[in-house]
Amino acid sequence: METIEQAYNKILTDENLMESITHGTNRYPFDFFYDDLALFDFNCIEWHWHTELEFVYVESGTVTFWSGEKHFVLSEGNGVFINSKILHRFHSPDGAIIPNFLCMPCFISPEDSLIYSKYIQPVISSSLTF
């Protein structure tokens, strides 16, 4: 008898739900993923957070996005910005394609610049979740 096992993608976290991998490096301070939620366990990217900023776009399908106690549905063509250190989760019962871009804040502007102090620092130090 033949058995079929499928390995699903999964976000690995520590005991505080911080994602275990860093996205990018100081020399290459960003990462891009072309995620198909159907390839994740239970069509879900489970609760996690990271220090990087995240920009998510729903290319196809419908996704429920949670940030803390708030949640809303993102449809094809919608997107969301997720601030640094914000706990979040994605689920799509039927699967969805969600390209996402993660970057360290210094990717947008160096930390010692006027742009960083005037526009980036206020966002990452605020209570803005998405």
PDB file of C-alpha atoms in Angstrom:
ATOM      1  CA  MET A   1       0.000   0.000   0.000  1.00  0.00           C
ATOM      2  CA  GLU A   2       1.381   3.383  -0.995  1.00  0.00           C
ATOM      3  CA  THR A   3       1.075   6.359   1.338  1.00  0.00           C
ATOM      4  CA  ILE A   4       1.214   9.939   0.244  1.00  0.00           C
ATOM      5  CA  GLU A   5       2.740  12.524   2.516  1.00  0.00           C
ATOM      6  CA  GLN A   6       2.747  16.190   1.687  1.00  0.00           C
ATOM      7  CA  ALA A   7       5.095  18.609   3.366  1.00  0.00           C
ATOM      8  CA  TYR A   8       3.487  21.958   4.043  1.00  0.00           C
ATOM      9  CA  ASN A   9       5.209  25.295   4.448  1.00  0.00           C
ATOM     10  CA  LYS A  10       5.271  26.626   7.970  1.00  0.00           C
ATOM     11  CA  ILE A  11       6.534  29.777   9.648  1.00  0.00           C
ATOM     12  CA  LEU A  12       8.968  28.822  12.406  1.00  0.00           C
ATOM     13  CA  THR A  13       8.810  30.913  15.586  1.00  0.00           C
ATOM     14  CA  ASP A  14      10.345  31.020  19.036  1.00  0.00           C
ATOM     15  CA  GLU A  15       8.375  30.837  22.304  1.00  0.00           C
ATOM     16  CA  ASN A  16       7.363  34.527  21.886  1.00  0.00           C
ATOM     17  CA  LEU A  17       6.091  33.896  18.325  1.00  0.00           C
ATOM     18  CA  MET A  18       8.973  35.884  16.837  1.00  0.00           C
ATOM     19  CA  GLU A  19       9.801  34.450  13.436  1.00  0.00           C
ATOM     20  CA  SER A  20      13.026  32.472  13.649  1.00  0.00           C
ATOM     21  CA  ILE A  21      14.599  33.709  10.415  1.00  0.00           C
ATOM     22  CA  THR A  22      15.837  37.179   9.567  1.00  0.00           C
ATOM     23  CA  HIS A  23      14.694  38.568   6.246  1.00  0.00           C
ATOM     24  CA  GLY A  24      17.707  39.944   4.465  1.00  0.00           C
ATOM     25  CA  THR A  25      21.024  41.212   5.777  1.00  0.00           C
ATOM     26  CA  ASN A  26      22.644  44.619   6.253  1.00  0.00           C
ATOM     27  CA  ARG A  27      24.081  44.337   2.743  1.00  0.00           C
ATOM     28  CA  TYR A  28      20.845  42.976   1.244  1.00  0.00           C
ATOM     29  CA  PRO A  29      18.163  44.316   3.631  1.00  0.00           C
ATOM     30  CA  PHE A  30      15.026  42.796   2.117  1.00  0.00           C
ATOM     31  CA  ASP A  31      13.359  39.562   1.098  1.00  0.00           C
ATOM     32  CA  PHE A  32      10.558  38.662  -1.316  1.00  0.00           C
ATOM     33  CA  PHE A  33       8.187  35.706  -1.139  1.00  0.00           C
ATOM     34  CA  TYR A  34       5.595  34.525  -3.620  1.00  0.00           C
ATOM     35  CA  ASP A  35       3.421  32.572  -1.187  1.00  0.00           C
ATOM     36  CA  ASP A  36       0.574  30.252  -2.098  1.00  0.00           C
ATOM     37  CA  LEU A  37      -1.457  29.773   1.077  1.00  0.00           C
ATOM     38  CA  ALA A  38      -2.662  26.393  -0.226  1.00  0.00           C
ATOM     39  CA  LEU A  39       0.904  25.175   0.387  1.00  0.00           C
ATOM     40  CA  PHE A  40       0.808  26.122   4.072  1.00  0.00           C
ATOM     41  CA  ASP A  41      -0.514  23.857   6.802  1.00  0.00           C
ATOM     42  CA  PHE A  42      -4.300  24.412   6.988  1.00  0.00           C
ATOM     43  CA  ASN A  43      -3.974  27.174   4.324  1.00  0.00           C
ATOM     44  CA  CYS A  44      -2.638  29.403   7.071  1.00  0.00           C
ATOM     45  CA  ILE A  45       0.435  31.449   7.873  1.00  0.00           C
ATOM     46  CA  GLU A  46       0.160  31.214  11.649  1.00  0.00           C
ATOM     47  CA  TRP A  47       0.723  33.912  14.258  1.00  0.00           C
ATOM     48  CA  HIS A  48       4.174  35.446  14.085  1.00  0.00           C
ATOM     49  CA  TRP A  49       6.006  38.761  14.172  1.00  0.00           C
ATOM     50  CA  HIS A  50       9.354  40.097  12.978  1.00  0.00           C
ATOM     51  CA  THR A  51      11.372  43.293  13.117  1.00  0.00           C
ATOM     52  CA  GLU A  52      11.075  43.894   9.372  1.00  0.00           C
ATOM     53  CA  LEU A  53       8.344  45.940   7.715  1.00  0.00           C
ATOM     54  CA  GLU A  54       6.058  43.842   5.504  1.00  0.00           C
ATOM     55  CA  PHE A  55       4.049  44.732   2.420  1.00  0.00           C
ATOM     56  CA  VAL A  56       1.529  42.100   1.278  1.00  0.00           C
ATOM     57  CA  TYR A  57      -0.536  42.038  -1.928  1.00  0.00           C
ATOM     58  CA  VAL A  58      -3.362  39.606  -2.699  1.00  0.00           C
ATOM     59  CA  GLU A  59      -2.787  38.533  -6.290  1.00  0.00           C
ATOM     60  CA  SER A  60      -5.591  35.970  -6.320  1.00  0.00           C
ATOM     61  CA  GLY A  61      -8.090  34.555  -3.859  1.00  0.00           C
ATOM     62  CA  THR A  62      -9.385  35.934  -0.596  1.00  0.00           C
ATOM     63  CA  VAL A  63      -7.392  36.151   2.632  1.00  0.00           C
ATOM     64  CA  THR A  64      -8.418  36.873   6.197  1.00  0.00           C
ATOM     65  CA  PHE A  65      -5.715  38.961   7.859  1.00  0.00           C
ATOM     66  CA  TRP A  66      -5.407  39.210  11.640  1.00  0.00           C
ATOM     67  CA  SER A  67      -3.378  41.770  13.537  1.00  0.00           C
ATOM     68  CA  GLY A  68      -3.821  41.390  17.272  1.00  0.00           C
ATOM     69  CA  GLU A  69      -7.555  41.201  17.957  1.00  0.00           C
ATOM     70  CA  LYS A  70      -8.509  42.913  14.685  1.00  0.00           C
ATOM     71  CA  HIS A  71      -9.165  41.051  11.472  1.00  0.00           C
ATOM     72  CA  PHE A  72     -10.466  41.821   8.012  1.00  0.00           C
ATOM     73  CA  VAL A  73     -10.819  40.200   4.622  1.00  0.00           C
ATOM     74  CA  LEU A  74      -8.455  41.101   1.798  1.00  0.00           C
ATOM     75  CA  SER A  75      -9.696  40.381  -1.716  1.00  0.00           C
ATOM     76  CA  GLU A  76      -7.812  40.127  -4.978  1.00  0.00           C
ATOM     77  CA  GLY A  77      -6.081  43.447  -5.653  1.00  0.00           C
ATOM     78  CA  ASN A  78      -5.986  44.488  -1.959  1.00  0.00           C
ATOM     79  CA  GLY A  79      -2.838  44.881   0.052  1.00  0.00           C
ATOM     80  CA  VAL A  80      -1.707  45.610   3.583  1.00  0.00           C
ATOM     81  CA  PHE A  81       1.306  47.162   5.315  1.00  0.00           C
ATOM     82  CA  ILE A  82       2.431  45.455   8.534  1.00  0.00           C
ATOM     83  CA  ASN A  83       4.595  47.478  10.871  1.00  0.00           C
ATOM     84  CA  SER A  84       7.697  46.175  12.610  1.00  0.00           C
ATOM     85  CA  LYS A  85       7.120  43.892  15.651  1.00  0.00           C
ATOM     86  CA  ILE A  86       3.377  43.425  14.999  1.00  0.00           C
ATOM     87  CA  LEU A  87       1.827  40.015  15.659  1.00  0.00           C
ATOM     88  CA  HIS A  88      -0.116  38.866  12.588  1.00  0.00           C
ATOM     89  CA  ARG A  89      -1.616  35.886  10.765  1.00  0.00           C
ATOM     90  CA  PHE A  90      -3.109  35.031   7.324  1.00  0.00           C
ATOM     91  CA  HIS A  91      -5.707  32.392   6.406  1.00  0.00           C
ATOM     92  CA  SER A  92      -7.444  31.473   3.164  1.00  0.00           C
ATOM     93  CA  PRO A  93      -9.829  28.491   3.199  1.00  0.00           C
ATOM     94  CA  ASP A  94      -9.458  28.017  -0.562  1.00  0.00           C
ATOM     95  CA  GLY A  95      -5.850  29.126  -0.937  1.00  0.00           C
ATOM     96  CA  ALA A  96      -4.595  32.456  -2.233  1.00  0.00           C
ATOM     97  CA  ILE A  97      -1.483  33.857  -3.878  1.00  0.00           C
ATOM     98  CA  ILE A  98       0.086  36.603  -1.753  1.00  0.00           C
ATOM     99  CA  PRO A  99       3.372  38.082  -2.933  1.00  0.00           C
ATOM    100  CA  ASN A 100       5.002  39.814   0.017  1.00  0.00           C
ATOM    101  CA  PHE A 101       8.014  42.026   0.493  1.00  0.00           C
ATOM    102  CA  LEU A 102       9.828  42.331   3.820  1.00  0.00           C
ATOM    103  CA  CYS A 103      12.534  44.864   4.514  1.00  0.00           C
ATOM    104  CA  MET A 104      14.513  46.312   7.325  1.00  0.00           C
ATOM    105  CA  PRO A 105      13.567  49.971   7.864  1.00  0.00           C
ATOM    106  CA  CYS A 106      17.095  51.005   6.796  1.00  0.00           C
ATOM    107  CA  PHE A 107      16.287  49.690   3.296  1.00  0.00           C
ATOM    108  CA  ILE A 108      14.015  52.705   2.798  1.00  0.00           C
ATOM    109  CA  SER A 109      16.546  55.168   4.168  1.00  0.00           C
ATOM    110  CA  PRO A 110      19.751  55.020   6.278  1.00  0.00           C
ATOM    111  CA  GLU A 111      19.139  55.389  10.015  1.00  0.00           C
ATOM    112  CA  ASP A 112      21.264  58.551  10.235  1.00  0.00           C
ATOM    113  CA  SER A 113      19.294  60.360   7.505  1.00  0.00           C
ATOM    114  CA  LEU A 114      16.694  63.091   7.778  1.00  0.00           C
ATOM    115  CA  ILE A 115      14.216  60.903   5.853  1.00  0.00           C
ATOM    116  CA  TYR A 116      14.594  58.124   8.445  1.00  0.00           C
ATOM    117  CA  SER A 117      14.200  60.432  11.454  1.00  0.00           C
ATOM    118  CA  LYS A 118      11.301  62.360   9.929  1.00  0.00           C
ATOM    119  CA  TYR A 119       9.308  59.576   8.230  1.00  0.00           C
ATOM    120  CA  ILE A 120      10.531  56.073   9.133  1.00  0.00           C
ATOM    121  CA  GLN A 121      11.257  56.336  12.873  1.00  0.00           C
ATOM    122  CA  PRO A 122       7.824  57.816  13.724  1.00  0.00           C
ATOM    123  CA  VAL A 123       6.104  54.905  11.946  1.00  0.00           C
ATOM    124  CA  ILE A 124       8.154  52.069  13.444  1.00  0.00           C
ATOM    125  CA  SER A 125       8.006  53.553  16.958  1.00  0.00           C
ATOM    126  CA  SER A 126       4.254  54.223  16.799  1.00  0.00           C
ATOM    127  CA  SER A 127       1.415  51.952  17.829  1.00  0.00           C
ATOM    128  CA  LEU A 128       0.433  51.707  14.148  1.00  0.00           C
ATOM    129  CA  THR A 129      -0.178  48.039  13.437  1.00  0.00           C
ATOM    130  CA  PHE A 130      -1.164  48.041   9.768  1.00  0.00           C
TER     131      PHE A 130
END
